[in-house]
Structure formats: structure tokens, C-alpha cells
Short mmCIF file of C-alpha atoms in Angstrom, two decimals:
data_model
loop_
_atom_site.label_atom_id
_atom_site.label_comp_id
_atom_site.label_asym_id
_atom_site.label_seq_id
_atom_site.Cartn_x
_atom_site.Cartn_y
_atom_site.Cartn_z
CA MET H 204 0.00 0.00 0.00
CA ALA H 205 1.15 3.55 -0.75
CA ARG H 206 2.76 5.47 2.13
CA ILE H 207 2.59 9.25 2.67
CA LEU H 208 5.08 11.55 4.37
CA LEU H 209 3.39 14.66 5.82
CA ILE H 210 5.50 17.64 6.90
CA GLU H 211 3.32 20.31 8.56
CA ASP H 212 4.41 22.36 11.56
CA ASP H 213 0.96 23.70 12.51
CA LEU H 214 -0.13 21.42 15.36
CA GLN H 215 -3.88 21.64 14.78
CA LEU H 216 -3.78 21.31 11.00
CA GLY H 217 -1.08 18.64 11.09
CA LYS H 218 -3.06 16.53 13.54
CA ALA H 219 -6.24 16.85 11.48
CA LEU H 220 -4.46 15.99 8.22
CA HIS H 221 -2.69 13.06 9.81
CA GLN H 222 -5.95 11.67 11.13
CA GLY H 223 -7.65 12.06 7.77
CA LEU H 224 -4.82 10.73 5.59
CA LYS H 225 -4.17 7.64 7.66
CA GLN H 226 -7.77 6.55 7.13
CA GLU H 227 -6.77 5.85 3.52
CA TYR H 228 -2.98 5.36 3.55
CA PRO H 229 -0.21 4.71 6.08
CA THR H 230 0.97 8.22 6.93
CA ASP H 231 3.89 9.55 8.97
CA TRP H 232 3.65 13.13 10.26
CA PHE H 233 6.59 15.36 11.21
CA ARG H 234 6.89 19.08 11.84
CA SER H 235 10.22 20.11 10.29
CA ALA H 236 12.38 19.50 7.23
CA GLU H 237 15.08 18.04 9.47
CA GLU H 238 12.68 15.41 10.80
CA GLY H 239 11.49 14.75 7.26
CA GLU H 240 15.07 14.15 6.15
CA ASP H 241 15.50 11.52 8.85
CA ALA H 242 12.21 9.88 7.85
CA LEU H 243 13.23 9.65 4.19
CA ALA H 244 16.46 7.95 5.20
CA LEU H 245 14.53 5.18 6.94
CA THR H 246 11.34 4.70 4.93
CA ASP H 247 10.31 4.48 1.29
CA TYR H 248 7.41 6.90 0.68
CA ASP H 249 5.17 7.28 -2.36
CA VAL H 250 4.34 10.98 -1.98
CA LEU H 251 5.38 13.93 0.17
CA VAL H 252 2.84 16.50 1.44
CA LEU H 253 4.99 19.50 2.34
CA ASP H 254 4.14 22.78 4.02
CA ILE H 255 6.19 25.72 2.74
CA ASN H 256 6.44 27.72 5.97
CA LEU H 257 8.42 25.49 8.32
CA PRO H 258 10.66 26.38 11.27
CA GLY H 259 14.35 26.34 10.42
CA GLN H 260 14.80 25.17 6.85
CA SER H 261 11.74 26.14 4.80
CA GLY H 262 9.79 23.65 2.75
CA LEU H 263 10.98 25.24 -0.50
CA GLU H 264 14.63 25.18 0.59
CA TRP H 265 14.43 21.52 1.55
CA LEU H 266 12.58 20.62 -1.64
CA ALA H 267 15.29 22.27 -3.75
CA VAL H 268 17.93 20.23 -1.91
CA LEU H 269 16.00 17.00 -2.51
CA ARG H 270 15.65 17.70 -6.23
CA ARG H 271 19.36 18.55 -6.56
CA ARG H 272 20.10 15.14 -5.02
CA GLY H 273 17.82 13.52 -7.58
CA VAL H 274 15.12 12.45 -5.12
CA ALA H 275 12.17 11.65 -7.39
CA LEU H 276 9.44 11.53 -4.74
CA PRO H 277 6.26 13.32 -5.94
CA VAL H 278 5.65 16.44 -3.83
CA LEU H 279 2.43 18.31 -3.09
CA LEU H 280 3.06 21.75 -1.56
CA LEU H 281 0.72 23.29 1.03
CA THR H 282 0.78 27.04 1.59
CA ALA H 283 -1.31 29.93 2.84
CA LEU H 284 0.13 32.13 0.07
CA ASP H 285 -1.78 32.28 -3.20
CA THR H 286 -0.08 34.76 -5.51
CA PRO H 287 0.96 33.67 -9.01
CA GLN H 288 4.60 34.30 -8.13
CA GLU H 289 4.38 32.04 -5.06
CA ARG H 290 2.92 29.25 -7.18
CA VAL H 291 5.61 29.69 -9.82
CA THR H 292 8.36 29.65 -7.17
CA GLY H 293 6.97 26.50 -5.61
CA LEU H 294 6.69 24.63 -8.90
CA ASP H 295 10.13 25.81 -10.05
CA SER H 296 11.60 24.50 -6.80
CA GLY H 297 10.54 21.00 -7.83
CA ALA H 298 6.96 20.60 -6.62
CA ASP H 299 4.56 18.48 -8.66
CA ASP H 300 1.38 20.12 -7.38
CA TYR H 301 0.30 23.03 -5.21
CA LEU H 302 -2.65 23.48 -2.85
CA THR H 303 -3.60 26.68 -1.06
CA LYS H 304 -4.88 26.73 2.52
CA PRO H 305 -7.69 26.43 3.41
CA PHE H 306 -8.49 23.54 1.11
CA ASP H 307 -11.07 20.81 0.72
CA PHE H 308 -9.82 17.47 2.05
CA ASP H 309 -11.45 15.54 -0.80
CA GLU H 310 -9.53 17.67 -3.29
CA LEU H 311 -6.30 16.96 -1.42
CA MET H 312 -6.96 13.22 -1.63
CA ALA H 313 -7.76 13.43 -5.35
CA ARG H 314 -4.52 15.29 -6.05
CA LEU H 315 -2.53 12.76 -4.03
CA ARG H 316 -4.06 9.85 -5.93
CA ALA H 317 -3.14 11.53 -9.22
CA LEU H 318 0.45 12.01 -8.06
CA MET H 319 0.77 8.41 -6.94
CA ARG H 320 -0.58 7.15 -10.27
CA ARG H 321 2.15 9.09 -12.05
CA ARG H 322 5.00 8.05 -9.79
CA ALA H 323 5.92 4.99 -11.83
CA THR H 324 7.00 7.22 -14.73
CA TYR H 325 8.68 9.87 -12.57
CA VAL H 326 12.29 8.66 -12.58
CA PRO H 327 15.18 11.07 -13.22
CA GLU H 328 17.65 9.90 -15.85
CA GLN H 329 20.60 11.28 -13.92
CA LEU H 330 21.45 11.81 -10.25
CA THR H 331 24.29 14.12 -9.30
CA HIS H 332 25.98 14.95 -6.02
CA GLY H 333 29.40 16.43 -5.26
CA GLY H 334 31.12 15.33 -8.47
CA LEU H 335 29.27 12.00 -8.52
CA VAL H 336 27.01 11.26 -11.52
CA LEU H 337 24.64 8.28 -11.68
CA ASP H 338 22.88 7.31 -14.91
CA THR H 339 19.68 5.55 -13.84
CA ARG H 340 19.00 4.15 -17.31
CA SER H 341 22.37 2.50 -17.98
CA LYS H 342 23.06 1.84 -14.27
CA THR H 343 26.53 3.38 -14.56
CA ALA H 344 28.30 5.93 -12.38
CA SER H 345 31.28 8.24 -12.54
CA TYR H 346 33.10 10.36 -9.97
CA MET H 347 34.97 13.50 -11.02
CA GLY H 348 34.66 12.33 -14.63
CA GLU H 349 36.12 8.86 -14.01
CA SER H 350 33.96 5.75 -14.52
CA LEU H 351 33.49 3.72 -11.33
CA GLY H 352 32.76 0.36 -12.97
CA LEU H 353 30.06 -0.65 -10.49
CA SER H 354 28.16 -3.90 -10.29
CA LEU H 355 24.36 -3.61 -10.33
CA LYS H 356 24.14 -4.12 -6.56
CA GLU H 357 26.85 -1.52 -5.95
CA PHE H 358 25.01 0.94 -8.19
CA GLU H 359 21.75 0.46 -6.27
CA ILE H 360 23.49 0.96 -2.93
CA LEU H 361 25.18 4.11 -4.19
CA ARG H 362 21.85 5.38 -5.52
CA LEU H 363 20.31 4.94 -2.06
CA LEU H 364 23.21 6.79 -0.47
CA VAL H 365 22.92 9.65 -2.99
CA GLU H 366 19.15 9.94 -2.53
CA HIS H 367 19.75 10.28 1.22
CA ALA H 368 23.09 12.09 1.04
CA GLY H 369 24.19 13.37 4.44
CA ALA H 370 21.75 11.08 6.27
CA CYS H 371 22.41 7.62 7.66
CA VAL H 372 21.05 4.72 5.59
CA SER H 373 20.64 1.56 7.63
CA LYS H 374 21.85 -1.88 6.60
CA GLU H 375 18.24 -3.07 6.85
CA ILE H 376 17.02 -0.43 4.39
CA ILE H 377 19.77 -1.39 1.94
CA GLU H 378 18.98 -5.09 2.25
CA THR H 379 15.26 -4.50 1.70
CA ASN H 380 15.85 -2.37 -1.40
CA LEU H 381 18.35 -4.82 -2.91
CA TYR H 382 16.82 -8.15 -2.00
CA GLY H 383 13.25 -7.60 -0.76
CA TRP H 384 11.69 -8.60 2.54
CA ASP H 385 11.54 -12.36 1.96
CA MET H 386 15.04 -13.21 0.77
CA GLU H 387 17.66 -14.30 3.28
CA VAL H 388 20.86 -12.25 3.01
CA GLY H 389 24.28 -13.28 4.33
CA SER H 390 25.34 -11.46 7.49
CA ASN H 391 28.22 -9.65 5.78
CA THR H 392 26.82 -9.29 2.25
CA ILE H 393 26.17 -5.54 2.52
CA GLU H 394 29.57 -4.96 4.13
CA VAL H 395 31.21 -6.68 1.15
CA HIS H 396 29.39 -4.38 -1.29
CA ILE H 397 30.24 -1.30 0.79
CA SER H 398 33.90 -2.32 0.92
CA SER H 399 33.98 -2.63 -2.87
CA LEU H 400 32.28 0.76 -3.26
CA ARG H 401 34.88 2.34 -1.00
CA ARG H 402 37.72 0.96 -3.11
CA LYS H 403 36.17 2.49 -6.22
CA LEU H 404 34.84 5.77 -4.83
CA GLY H 405 37.25 6.47 -1.98
CA ARG H 406 37.14 5.12 1.56
CA ARG H 407 36.59 8.52 3.19
CA HIS H 408 33.43 9.15 1.17
CA ILE H 409 31.33 6.41 2.83
CA ARG H 410 31.31 6.62 6.61
CA THR H 411 30.07 3.82 8.85
CA VAL H 412 27.87 4.92 11.74
CA ARG H 413 28.22 2.13 14.27
CA THR H 414 25.03 0.09 14.81
CA GLN H 415 23.12 2.48 12.49
CA GLY H 416 24.33 2.30 8.89
CA TYR H 417 26.24 4.30 6.30
CA VAL H 418 26.51 7.96 5.30
CA LEU H 419 27.67 9.34 1.94
CA GLU H 420 29.91 12.35 2.52
CA LEU H 421 30.72 14.33 -0.60
CA THR H 422 30.80 18.10 -0.98
CA PRO H 423 27.89 19.06 -3.28
#
């Protein structure tokens, strides 16, 4: 079943949206971009409902960062601002749709269903981060212009790390994405792939966070 990530800092609205959304889809609700970043590192979502006016990093700022990293998650922006320029800015920052507060909940649900139907075709051809370039069609990668010669499994691990660059990606998340929930995986299989990636990319660029997972550390 599709899963929704809701980022809304207003307590009353966030609670109401969370209650309504989870009647139809599993929904996780957080109140800042920083919390949303952590959630994306741990869970695969089908759509992001994102408020623009957030404490700390704004919704638009975070969205721009996600798109620069190649994160292809469909995004529906929520905002109290309804000028043409605000809509243009939101869409140019990488949003797929835009809804002005106050809004009708049924319309919100209809827009979300439309976004989720389109997700299967919403895959960027290229992901870039800090001199690293991943071609999602050919499953090849290069760093600072030099081909990395990755295996398919190594490519998929690196893609996960790029999509969550700067955040910790757990071994369990990597295993699930590479092998699925039902397949048994050797206890050191992921470590072997990570070791090979480090030899090709550079050991300092993939940091192990003890008991938690791995972090890609490149300067964008």
C-alpha cells in the first residue's frame, strides 16, 4: 500500500491531516524538514505532502535540496500564500502540485491519488551529487569524470546513499531495497558491497555509523 510523508508544523492542522490521511494510507507526520530528512532515510514513501512555511529550513529550501540530489518523490506543496509568483516559485523548486490553505480534504486526496498514479514514470535519468554522476537508465556511475565500474548491486546501494546524502542509511534499508523482505541475506553481504564501493569511490566518502548504517559524505 502507498505510504505518505506529511511535513506540517501547525499542530492543529497537522493533527487533522494526519488523522484524515491515515484513514486511507499509512501516513507519517513530522513538523520540520530536518525530521522529514530523517524519515526519508529510513522509509520508502510514495508521496510527500509539504508545508512551505516550516521552522528552520523552509519547505521550499528543503525541496530544492531533494531535487538537486535527484530524489524523485512526488511532492504536493501546502501554503497559505496564493499569488501567481508564489505558485511559480513552488513549482520551479521542484513541486509536482500546489494546494492553497484552506483547502477541501477531498480535493487533497484526489490530487494525491493523481500524483501516486504518475509516480511509476517519474524517474530522473541522472542523479548528481558532489562530483558524482549516476545514470539511472544505464546503471553506470562516474566520480569527477572517471567511470566507477560498479556492479548492479553496488550501483543500487550508491543510488540509495545519494538519494539520502548526508543522512544515515541503515543496513536493513539497503537489504530490503536490494533483496526484498523475503530473501535471506548473508550477514556480511552488505559490508562486502560497501567495501567494494569504498575501493572504487574512496574510503573517506562512505562513513560507517556504528550500529546504524552508512553515510555518503561528498561536498555538493
